[in-house]
CSV table of C-alpha atoms in Angstrom, one decimal:
chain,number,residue,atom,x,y,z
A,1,UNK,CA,0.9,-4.1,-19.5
A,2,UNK,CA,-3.1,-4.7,-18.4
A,3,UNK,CA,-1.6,-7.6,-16.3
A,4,UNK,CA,1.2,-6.1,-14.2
A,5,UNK,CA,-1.1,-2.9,-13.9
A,6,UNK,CA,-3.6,-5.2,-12.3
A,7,UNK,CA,-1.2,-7.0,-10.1
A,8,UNK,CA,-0.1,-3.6,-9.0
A,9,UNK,CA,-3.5,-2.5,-8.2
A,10,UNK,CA,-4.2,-5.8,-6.3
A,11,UNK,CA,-1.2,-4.9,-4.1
A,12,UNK,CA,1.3,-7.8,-5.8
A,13,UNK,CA,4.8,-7.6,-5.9
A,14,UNK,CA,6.0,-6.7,-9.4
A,15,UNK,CA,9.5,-8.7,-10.6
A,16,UNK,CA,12.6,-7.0,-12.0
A,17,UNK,CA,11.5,-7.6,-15.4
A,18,UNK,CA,8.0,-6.0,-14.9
A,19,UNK,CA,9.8,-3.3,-13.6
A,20,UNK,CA,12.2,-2.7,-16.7
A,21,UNK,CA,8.5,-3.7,-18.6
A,22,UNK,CA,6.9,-0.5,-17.0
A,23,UNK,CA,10.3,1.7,-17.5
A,24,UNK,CA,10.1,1.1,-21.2
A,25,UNK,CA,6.5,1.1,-22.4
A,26,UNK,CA,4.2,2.5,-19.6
A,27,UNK,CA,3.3,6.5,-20.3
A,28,UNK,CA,3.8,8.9,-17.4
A,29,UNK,CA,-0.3,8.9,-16.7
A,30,UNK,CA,-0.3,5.0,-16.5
A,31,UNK,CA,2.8,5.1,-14.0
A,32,UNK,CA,0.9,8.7,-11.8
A,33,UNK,CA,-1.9,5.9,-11.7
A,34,UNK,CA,-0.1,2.7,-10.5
A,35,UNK,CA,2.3,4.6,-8.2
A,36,UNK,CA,-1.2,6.1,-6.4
A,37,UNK,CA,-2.8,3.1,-6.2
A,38,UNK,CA,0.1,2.0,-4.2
A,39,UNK,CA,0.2,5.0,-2.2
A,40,UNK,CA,-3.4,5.2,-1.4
A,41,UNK,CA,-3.2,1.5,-0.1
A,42,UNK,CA,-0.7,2.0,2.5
A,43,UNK,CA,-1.6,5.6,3.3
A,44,UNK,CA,-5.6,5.5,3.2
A,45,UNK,CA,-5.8,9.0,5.3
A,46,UNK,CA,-5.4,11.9,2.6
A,47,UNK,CA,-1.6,12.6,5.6
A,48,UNK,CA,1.5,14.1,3.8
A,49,UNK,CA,3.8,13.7,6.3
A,50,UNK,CA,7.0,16.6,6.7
A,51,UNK,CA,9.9,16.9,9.4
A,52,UNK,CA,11.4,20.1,10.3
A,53,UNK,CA,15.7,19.6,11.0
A,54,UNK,CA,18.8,21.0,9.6
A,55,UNK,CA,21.3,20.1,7.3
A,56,UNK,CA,24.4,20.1,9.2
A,57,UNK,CA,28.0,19.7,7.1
A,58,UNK,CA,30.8,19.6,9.9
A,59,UNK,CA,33.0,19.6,7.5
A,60,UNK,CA,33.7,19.7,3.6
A,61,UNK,CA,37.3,17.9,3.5
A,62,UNK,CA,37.0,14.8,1.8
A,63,UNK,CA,39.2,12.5,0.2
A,64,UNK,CA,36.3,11.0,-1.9
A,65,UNK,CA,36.7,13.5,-4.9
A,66,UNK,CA,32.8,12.7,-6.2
A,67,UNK,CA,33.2,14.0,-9.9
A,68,UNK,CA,29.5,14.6,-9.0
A,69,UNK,CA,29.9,16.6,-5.8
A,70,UNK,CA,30.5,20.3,-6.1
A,71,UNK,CA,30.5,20.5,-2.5
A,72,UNK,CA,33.3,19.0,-1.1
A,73,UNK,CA,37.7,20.6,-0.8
A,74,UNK,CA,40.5,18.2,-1.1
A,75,UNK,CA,42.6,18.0,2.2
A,76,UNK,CA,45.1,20.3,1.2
A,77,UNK,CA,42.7,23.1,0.0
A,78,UNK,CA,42.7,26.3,2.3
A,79,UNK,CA,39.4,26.9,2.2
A,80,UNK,CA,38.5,23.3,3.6
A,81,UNK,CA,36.4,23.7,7.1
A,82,UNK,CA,36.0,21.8,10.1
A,83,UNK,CA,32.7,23.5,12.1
A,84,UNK,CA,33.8,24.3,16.1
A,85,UNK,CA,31.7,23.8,18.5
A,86,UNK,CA,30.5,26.7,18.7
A,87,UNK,CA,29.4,27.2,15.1
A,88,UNK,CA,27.3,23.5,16.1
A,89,UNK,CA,25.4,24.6,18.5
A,90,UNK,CA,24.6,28.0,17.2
A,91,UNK,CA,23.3,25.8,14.2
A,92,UNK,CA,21.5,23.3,16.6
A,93,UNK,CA,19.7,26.1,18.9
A,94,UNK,CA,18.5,28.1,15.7
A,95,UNK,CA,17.1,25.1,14.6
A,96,UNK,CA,15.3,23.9,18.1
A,97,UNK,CA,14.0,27.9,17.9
A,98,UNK,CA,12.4,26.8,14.5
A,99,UNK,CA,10.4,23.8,15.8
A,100,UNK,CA,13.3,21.7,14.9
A,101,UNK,CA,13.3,17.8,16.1
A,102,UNK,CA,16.4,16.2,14.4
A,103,UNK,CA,19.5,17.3,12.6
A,104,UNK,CA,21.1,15.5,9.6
A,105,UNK,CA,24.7,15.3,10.1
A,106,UNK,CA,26.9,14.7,7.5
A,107,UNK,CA,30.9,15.5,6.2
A,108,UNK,CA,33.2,14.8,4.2
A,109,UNK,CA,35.8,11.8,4.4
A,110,UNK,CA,37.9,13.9,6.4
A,111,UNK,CA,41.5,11.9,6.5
A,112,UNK,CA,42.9,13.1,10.0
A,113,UNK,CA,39.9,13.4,12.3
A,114,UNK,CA,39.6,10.1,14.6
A,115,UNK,CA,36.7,8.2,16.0
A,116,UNK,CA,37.1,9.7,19.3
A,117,UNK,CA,36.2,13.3,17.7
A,118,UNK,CA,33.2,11.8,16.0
A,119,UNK,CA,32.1,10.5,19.7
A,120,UNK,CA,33.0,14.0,21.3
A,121,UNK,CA,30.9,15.4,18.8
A,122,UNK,CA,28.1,13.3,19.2
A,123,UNK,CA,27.8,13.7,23.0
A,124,UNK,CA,28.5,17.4,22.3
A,125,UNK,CA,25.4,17.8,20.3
A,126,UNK,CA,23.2,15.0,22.2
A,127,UNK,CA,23.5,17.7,25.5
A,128,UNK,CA,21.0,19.6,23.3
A,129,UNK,CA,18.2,17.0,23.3
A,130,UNK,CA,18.0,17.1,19.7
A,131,UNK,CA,17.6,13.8,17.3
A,132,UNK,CA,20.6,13.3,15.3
A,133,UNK,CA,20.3,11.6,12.2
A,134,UNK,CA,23.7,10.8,10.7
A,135,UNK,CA,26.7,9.6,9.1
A,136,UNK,CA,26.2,7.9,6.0
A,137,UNK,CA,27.4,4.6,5.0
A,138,UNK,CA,30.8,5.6,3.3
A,139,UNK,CA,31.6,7.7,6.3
A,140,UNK,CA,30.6,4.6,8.6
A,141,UNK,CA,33.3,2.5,6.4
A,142,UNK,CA,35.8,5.7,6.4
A,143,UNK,CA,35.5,5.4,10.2
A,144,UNK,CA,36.0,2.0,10.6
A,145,UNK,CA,39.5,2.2,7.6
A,146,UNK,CA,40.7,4.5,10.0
A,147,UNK,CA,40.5,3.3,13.6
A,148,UNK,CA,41.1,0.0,12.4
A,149,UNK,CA,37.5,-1.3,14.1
A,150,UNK,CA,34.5,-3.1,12.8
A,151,UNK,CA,31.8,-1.9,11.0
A,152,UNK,CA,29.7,-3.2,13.8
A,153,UNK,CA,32.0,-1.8,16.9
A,154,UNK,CA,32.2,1.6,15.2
A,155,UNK,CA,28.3,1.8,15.4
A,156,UNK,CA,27.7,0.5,18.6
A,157,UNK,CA,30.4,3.0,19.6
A,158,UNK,CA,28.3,6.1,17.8
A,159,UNK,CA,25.2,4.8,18.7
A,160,UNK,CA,26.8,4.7,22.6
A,161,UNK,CA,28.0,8.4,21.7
A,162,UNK,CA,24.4,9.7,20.7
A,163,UNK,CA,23.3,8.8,17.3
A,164,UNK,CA,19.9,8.3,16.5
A,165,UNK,CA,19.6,7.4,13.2
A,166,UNK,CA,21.5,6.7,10.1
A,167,UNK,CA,20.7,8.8,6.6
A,168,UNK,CA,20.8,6.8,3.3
A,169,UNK,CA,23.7,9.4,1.6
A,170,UNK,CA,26.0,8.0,-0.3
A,171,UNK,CA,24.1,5.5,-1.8
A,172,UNK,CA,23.8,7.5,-5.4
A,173,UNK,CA,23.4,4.1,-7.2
A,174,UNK,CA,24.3,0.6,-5.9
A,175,UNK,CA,26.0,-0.7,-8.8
A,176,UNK,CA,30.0,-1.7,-8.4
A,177,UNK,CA,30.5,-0.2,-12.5
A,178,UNK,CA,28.5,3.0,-11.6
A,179,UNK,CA,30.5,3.2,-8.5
A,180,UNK,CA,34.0,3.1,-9.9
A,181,UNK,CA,33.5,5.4,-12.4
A,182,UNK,CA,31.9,8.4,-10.2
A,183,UNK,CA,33.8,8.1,-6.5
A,184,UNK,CA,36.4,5.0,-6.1
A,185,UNK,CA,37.1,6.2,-3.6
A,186,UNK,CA,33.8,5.6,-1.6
A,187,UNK,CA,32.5,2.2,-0.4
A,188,UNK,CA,30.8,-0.2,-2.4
A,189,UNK,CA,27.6,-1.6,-3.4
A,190,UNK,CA,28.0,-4.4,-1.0
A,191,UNK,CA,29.6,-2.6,1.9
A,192,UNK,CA,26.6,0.4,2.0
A,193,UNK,CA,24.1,-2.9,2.2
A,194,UNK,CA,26.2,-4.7,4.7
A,195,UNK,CA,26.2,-0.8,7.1
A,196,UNK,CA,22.5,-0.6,6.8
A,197,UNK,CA,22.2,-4.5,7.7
A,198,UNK,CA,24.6,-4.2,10.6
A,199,UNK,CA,22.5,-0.9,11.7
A,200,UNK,CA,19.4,-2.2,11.4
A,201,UNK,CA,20.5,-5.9,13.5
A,202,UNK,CA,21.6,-3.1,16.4
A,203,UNK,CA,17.8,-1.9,16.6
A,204,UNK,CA,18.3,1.6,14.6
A,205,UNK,CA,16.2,2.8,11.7
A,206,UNK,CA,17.8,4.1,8.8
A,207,UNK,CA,16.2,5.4,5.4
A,208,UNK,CA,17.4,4.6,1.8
A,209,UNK,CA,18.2,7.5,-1.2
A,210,UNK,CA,19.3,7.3,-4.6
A,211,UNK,CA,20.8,9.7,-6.6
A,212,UNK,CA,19.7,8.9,-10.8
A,213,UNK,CA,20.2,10.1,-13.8
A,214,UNK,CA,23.8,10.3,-15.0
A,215,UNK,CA,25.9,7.2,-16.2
A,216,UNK,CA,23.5,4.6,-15.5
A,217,UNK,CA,21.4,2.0,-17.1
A,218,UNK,CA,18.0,1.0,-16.2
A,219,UNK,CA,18.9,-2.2,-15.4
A,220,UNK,CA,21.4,-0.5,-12.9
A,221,UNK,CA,18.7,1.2,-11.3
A,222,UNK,CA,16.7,-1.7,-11.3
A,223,UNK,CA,19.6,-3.3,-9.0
A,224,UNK,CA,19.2,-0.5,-7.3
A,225,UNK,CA,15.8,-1.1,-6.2
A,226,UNK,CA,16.3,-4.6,-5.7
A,227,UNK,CA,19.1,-4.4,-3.5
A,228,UNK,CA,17.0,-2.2,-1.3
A,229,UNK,CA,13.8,-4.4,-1.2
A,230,UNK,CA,15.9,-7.7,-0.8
A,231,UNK,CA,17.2,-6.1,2.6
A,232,UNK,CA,14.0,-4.5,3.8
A,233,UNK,CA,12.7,-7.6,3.8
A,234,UNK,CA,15.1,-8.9,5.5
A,235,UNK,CA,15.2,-6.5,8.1
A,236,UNK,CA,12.2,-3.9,7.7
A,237,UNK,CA,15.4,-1.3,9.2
A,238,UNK,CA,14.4,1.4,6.2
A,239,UNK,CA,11.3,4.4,7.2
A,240,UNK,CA,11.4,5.8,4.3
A,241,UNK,CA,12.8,5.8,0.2
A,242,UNK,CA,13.9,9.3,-1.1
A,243,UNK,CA,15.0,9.4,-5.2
A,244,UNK,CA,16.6,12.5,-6.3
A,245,UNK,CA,18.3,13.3,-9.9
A,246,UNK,CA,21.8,14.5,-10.3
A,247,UNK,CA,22.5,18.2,-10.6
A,248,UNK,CA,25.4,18.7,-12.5
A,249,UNK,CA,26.2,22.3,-12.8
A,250,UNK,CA,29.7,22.6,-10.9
A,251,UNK,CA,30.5,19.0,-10.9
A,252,UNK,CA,33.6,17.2,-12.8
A,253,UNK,CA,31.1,14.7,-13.3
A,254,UNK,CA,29.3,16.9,-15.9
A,255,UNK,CA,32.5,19.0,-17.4
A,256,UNK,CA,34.0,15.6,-18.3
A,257,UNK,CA,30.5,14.0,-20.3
A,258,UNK,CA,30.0,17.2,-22.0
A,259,UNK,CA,33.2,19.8,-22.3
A,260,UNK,CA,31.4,22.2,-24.2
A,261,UNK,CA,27.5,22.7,-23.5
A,262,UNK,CA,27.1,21.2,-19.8
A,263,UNK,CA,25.3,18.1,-18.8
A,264,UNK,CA,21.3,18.5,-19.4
A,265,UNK,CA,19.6,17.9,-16.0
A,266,UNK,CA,16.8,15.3,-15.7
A,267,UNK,CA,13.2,17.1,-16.6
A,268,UNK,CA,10.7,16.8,-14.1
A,269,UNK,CA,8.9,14.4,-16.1
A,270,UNK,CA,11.8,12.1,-15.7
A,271,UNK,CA,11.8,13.0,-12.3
A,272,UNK,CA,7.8,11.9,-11.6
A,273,UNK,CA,8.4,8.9,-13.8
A,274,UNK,CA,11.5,7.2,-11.5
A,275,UNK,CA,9.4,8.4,-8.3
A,276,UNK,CA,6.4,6.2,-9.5
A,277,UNK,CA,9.0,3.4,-10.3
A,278,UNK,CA,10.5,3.5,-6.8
A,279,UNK,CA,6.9,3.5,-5.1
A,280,UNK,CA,5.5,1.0,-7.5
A,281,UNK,CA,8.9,-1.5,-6.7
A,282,UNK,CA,9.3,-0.6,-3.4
A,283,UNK,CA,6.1,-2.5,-2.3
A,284,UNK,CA,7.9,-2.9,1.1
A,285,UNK,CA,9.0,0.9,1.8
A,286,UNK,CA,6.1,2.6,3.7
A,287,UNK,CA,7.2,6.0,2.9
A,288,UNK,CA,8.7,7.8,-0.3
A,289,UNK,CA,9.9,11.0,-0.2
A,290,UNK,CA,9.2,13.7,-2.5
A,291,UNK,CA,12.6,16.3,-3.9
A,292,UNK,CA,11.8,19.8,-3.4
A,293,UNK,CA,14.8,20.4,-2.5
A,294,UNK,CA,16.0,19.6,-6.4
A,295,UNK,CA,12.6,19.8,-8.2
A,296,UNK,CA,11.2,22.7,-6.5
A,297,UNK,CA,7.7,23.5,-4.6
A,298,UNK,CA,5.3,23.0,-7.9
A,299,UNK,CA,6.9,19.4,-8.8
A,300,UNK,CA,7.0,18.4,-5.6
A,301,UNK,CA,3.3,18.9,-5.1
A,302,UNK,CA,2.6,16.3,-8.5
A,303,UNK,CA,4.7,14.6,-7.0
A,304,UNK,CA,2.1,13.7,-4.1
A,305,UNK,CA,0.0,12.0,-7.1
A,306,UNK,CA,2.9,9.9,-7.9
A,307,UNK,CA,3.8,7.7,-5.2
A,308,UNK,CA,4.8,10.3,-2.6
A,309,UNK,CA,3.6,10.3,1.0
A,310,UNK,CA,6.0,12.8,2.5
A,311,UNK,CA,7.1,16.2,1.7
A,312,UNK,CA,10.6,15.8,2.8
A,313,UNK,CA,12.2,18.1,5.4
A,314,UNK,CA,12.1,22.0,5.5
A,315,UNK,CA,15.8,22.1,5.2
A,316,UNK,CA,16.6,25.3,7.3
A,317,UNK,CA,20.3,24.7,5.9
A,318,UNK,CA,21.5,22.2,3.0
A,319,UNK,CA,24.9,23.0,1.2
A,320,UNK,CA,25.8,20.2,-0.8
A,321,UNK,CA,22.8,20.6,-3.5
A,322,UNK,CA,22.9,24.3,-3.2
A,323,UNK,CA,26.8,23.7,-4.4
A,324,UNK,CA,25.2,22.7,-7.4
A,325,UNK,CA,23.3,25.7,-8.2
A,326,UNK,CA,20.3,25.0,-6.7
A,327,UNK,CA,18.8,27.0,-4.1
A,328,UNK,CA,15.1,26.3,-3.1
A,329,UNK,CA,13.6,26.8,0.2
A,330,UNK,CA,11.1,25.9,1.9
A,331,UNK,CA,9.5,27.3,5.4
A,332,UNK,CA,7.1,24.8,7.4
A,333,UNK,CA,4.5,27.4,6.9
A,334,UNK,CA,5.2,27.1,3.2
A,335,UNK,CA,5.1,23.5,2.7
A,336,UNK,CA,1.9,23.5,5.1
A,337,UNK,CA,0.7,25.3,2.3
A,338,UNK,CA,1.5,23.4,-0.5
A,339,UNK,CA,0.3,20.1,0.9
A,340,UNK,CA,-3.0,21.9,1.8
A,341,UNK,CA,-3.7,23.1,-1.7
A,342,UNK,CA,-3.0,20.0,-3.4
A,343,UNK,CA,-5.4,18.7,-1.1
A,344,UNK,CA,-3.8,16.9,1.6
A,345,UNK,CA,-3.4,17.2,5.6
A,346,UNK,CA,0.2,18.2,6.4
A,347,UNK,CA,1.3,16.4,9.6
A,348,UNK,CA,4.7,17.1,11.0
A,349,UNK,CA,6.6,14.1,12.4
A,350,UNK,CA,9.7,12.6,13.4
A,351,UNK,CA,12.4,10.5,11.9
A,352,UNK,CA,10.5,7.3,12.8
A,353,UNK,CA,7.0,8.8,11.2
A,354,UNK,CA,5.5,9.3,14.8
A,355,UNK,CA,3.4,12.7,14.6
A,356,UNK,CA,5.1,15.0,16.7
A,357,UNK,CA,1.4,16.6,17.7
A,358,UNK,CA,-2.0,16.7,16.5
A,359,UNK,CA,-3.2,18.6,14.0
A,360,UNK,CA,-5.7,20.9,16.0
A,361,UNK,CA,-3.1,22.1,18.1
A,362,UNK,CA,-0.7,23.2,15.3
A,363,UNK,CA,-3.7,25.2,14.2
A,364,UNK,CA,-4.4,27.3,16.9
């Protein structure tokens, strides 16, 4: 244990079986320690880094059927929405009002809509100046199932339209077994990889999730990991990592494992010890998000002194984990605050991790 601690703190790149070494025997303080010893050697300036956008569903149809999602209506539900116009740029103005510099646009796999509304939607919203940050991988593939296109032409065609950026949704855990059992439906292991690649070959930055603590194994999200690294190295395409645990209340997912008491969620301490993991790994990843969206302000804080660099976004809207029963928010002057009292600088920025101004004028 003295050995890969050391290699950590002499800024060496751990191997898989270090990894599942560290998962197994290392206590949470030993982890807090390794993961901010990483930390502190790519961030030297006591920064925690924020962004202030919107969560943005255009719509909650989706074939998919997640048995983790509680967000999303099958096609033939009623109460299924498509947002109008309208309703977008309502969203997208209240958010430029707020300080807002991006939005993160996401939907369901919606089985009628063609690429041509996508591209009217994304020249629709780029009118407003704003950053748009979207479309996950498995709507990427869904896009290009349906018109019939490349991976490839379908994002040069988006990024011609107006995107941005590409958010690392969908990702939950890159393993084929995990895969199948929680969303068939959805692209593989291999295909979420090959739209990152192909995204970040086209020049556009993208960042990298994953959703834990459900049906898999360590060594599942040890591939994981390794996946991610293997094509950050290749490409260096990814800004930042951001781990989040499954929350199971309203999900099939969790009715199904456990008919009668409900699927226990992941304890923070689980939480802080898969977030040292990833920044310990992820030797490669600049930046790692911390949750307060799922793990609330307090956590998130600790979470600063275990691997994190960035508080996350301020989330003016997010639906899909609040379909799960979880509701935290978050103003900027709130997570100002927190970062402050755990003794850090809070520095908004944009999706890249360019400061959007200094920190003298934010004061005044």
């Amino acid at each position: 244990m003295q050995q890969i601690a050391d290699k950590i703190t002499a800024g060496e790149r751990i191997s898989g079986a270090e990894f599942l070494l560290l998962a197994d025997k290392a206590d949470l303080y030993q982890l807090g320690f390794m993961a901010n010893a990483v930390r502190k050697r790519l961030h030297p300036e006591p920064v925690v880094t924020y962004v202030i956008d919107r969560n943005i569903n255009y719509t909650d149809i989706c074939i998919s059927a997640c048995t983790f999602c509680a967000f999303y209506k099958a096609p033939e539900d009623p109460n299924g929405t498509v947002l109008s116009k309208e309703e977008l740029l309502h969203k997208i103005h209240e958010t430029q009002e707020l300080g807002g510099t991006q939005i993160l646009l996401q939907g369901g796999l919606h089985p009628d809509l063609p690429l041509e509304f996508y591209e009217d939607m994304l020249r629709f919203i780029k009118a407003t100046g704003i950053h748009i940050h979207g479309f996950s991988p498995p709507e990427v593939c869904h896009f290009a199932e349906l018109s019939g296109l490349s991976v490839q032409a379908v994002l040069e065609q988006l990024m011609a339209a107006g995107l941005d950026s590409i958010p690392g949704g969908g990702a939950e855990i890159l393993s084929d077994r995990v895969r199948e059992q929680l969303a068939p439906r959805k692209c593989s292991a291999d295909e979420w990889i090959a739209v990152m690649e192909t995204a970040h070959t086209l020049g556009m930055r993208t960042t990298a999730t994953m959703m834990f603590g459900h049906i898999e194994t360590w060594e599942e999200r040890l591939e994981h990991l390794q996946r991610l690294r293997d094509l950050q190295d290749r490409t260096s395409g990814f800004t930042a990592f951001i781990p989040w645990p499954f929350q199971p209340d309203n999900t099939a997912l969790a009715e199904a494992i456990h008919k009668d008491q409900g699927m226990e969620k992941a304890s923070a301490f689980a939480y802080l010890r898969m977030l040292a993991l990833s920044r310990i790994f992820l030797d490669n990843f600049a930046n790692v998000q911390a949750s307060w969206v799922t793990q609330g302000p307090k956590i998130a804080q600790l979470s600063l002194f275990f691997g994190a660099n960035d508080f996350g976004s301020t989330m003016i809207e997010e639906n899909v984990v609040a379909a799960a029963g979880v509701h935290f928010r978050l103003s900027e002057q709130e997570i100002r605050h927190l970062v402050t009292d755990a003794g850090f600088t809070p520095q908004q920025r944009l999706m890249d991790y360019t400061p959007v101004r200094q920190e003298a004028e934010q004061e005044q």
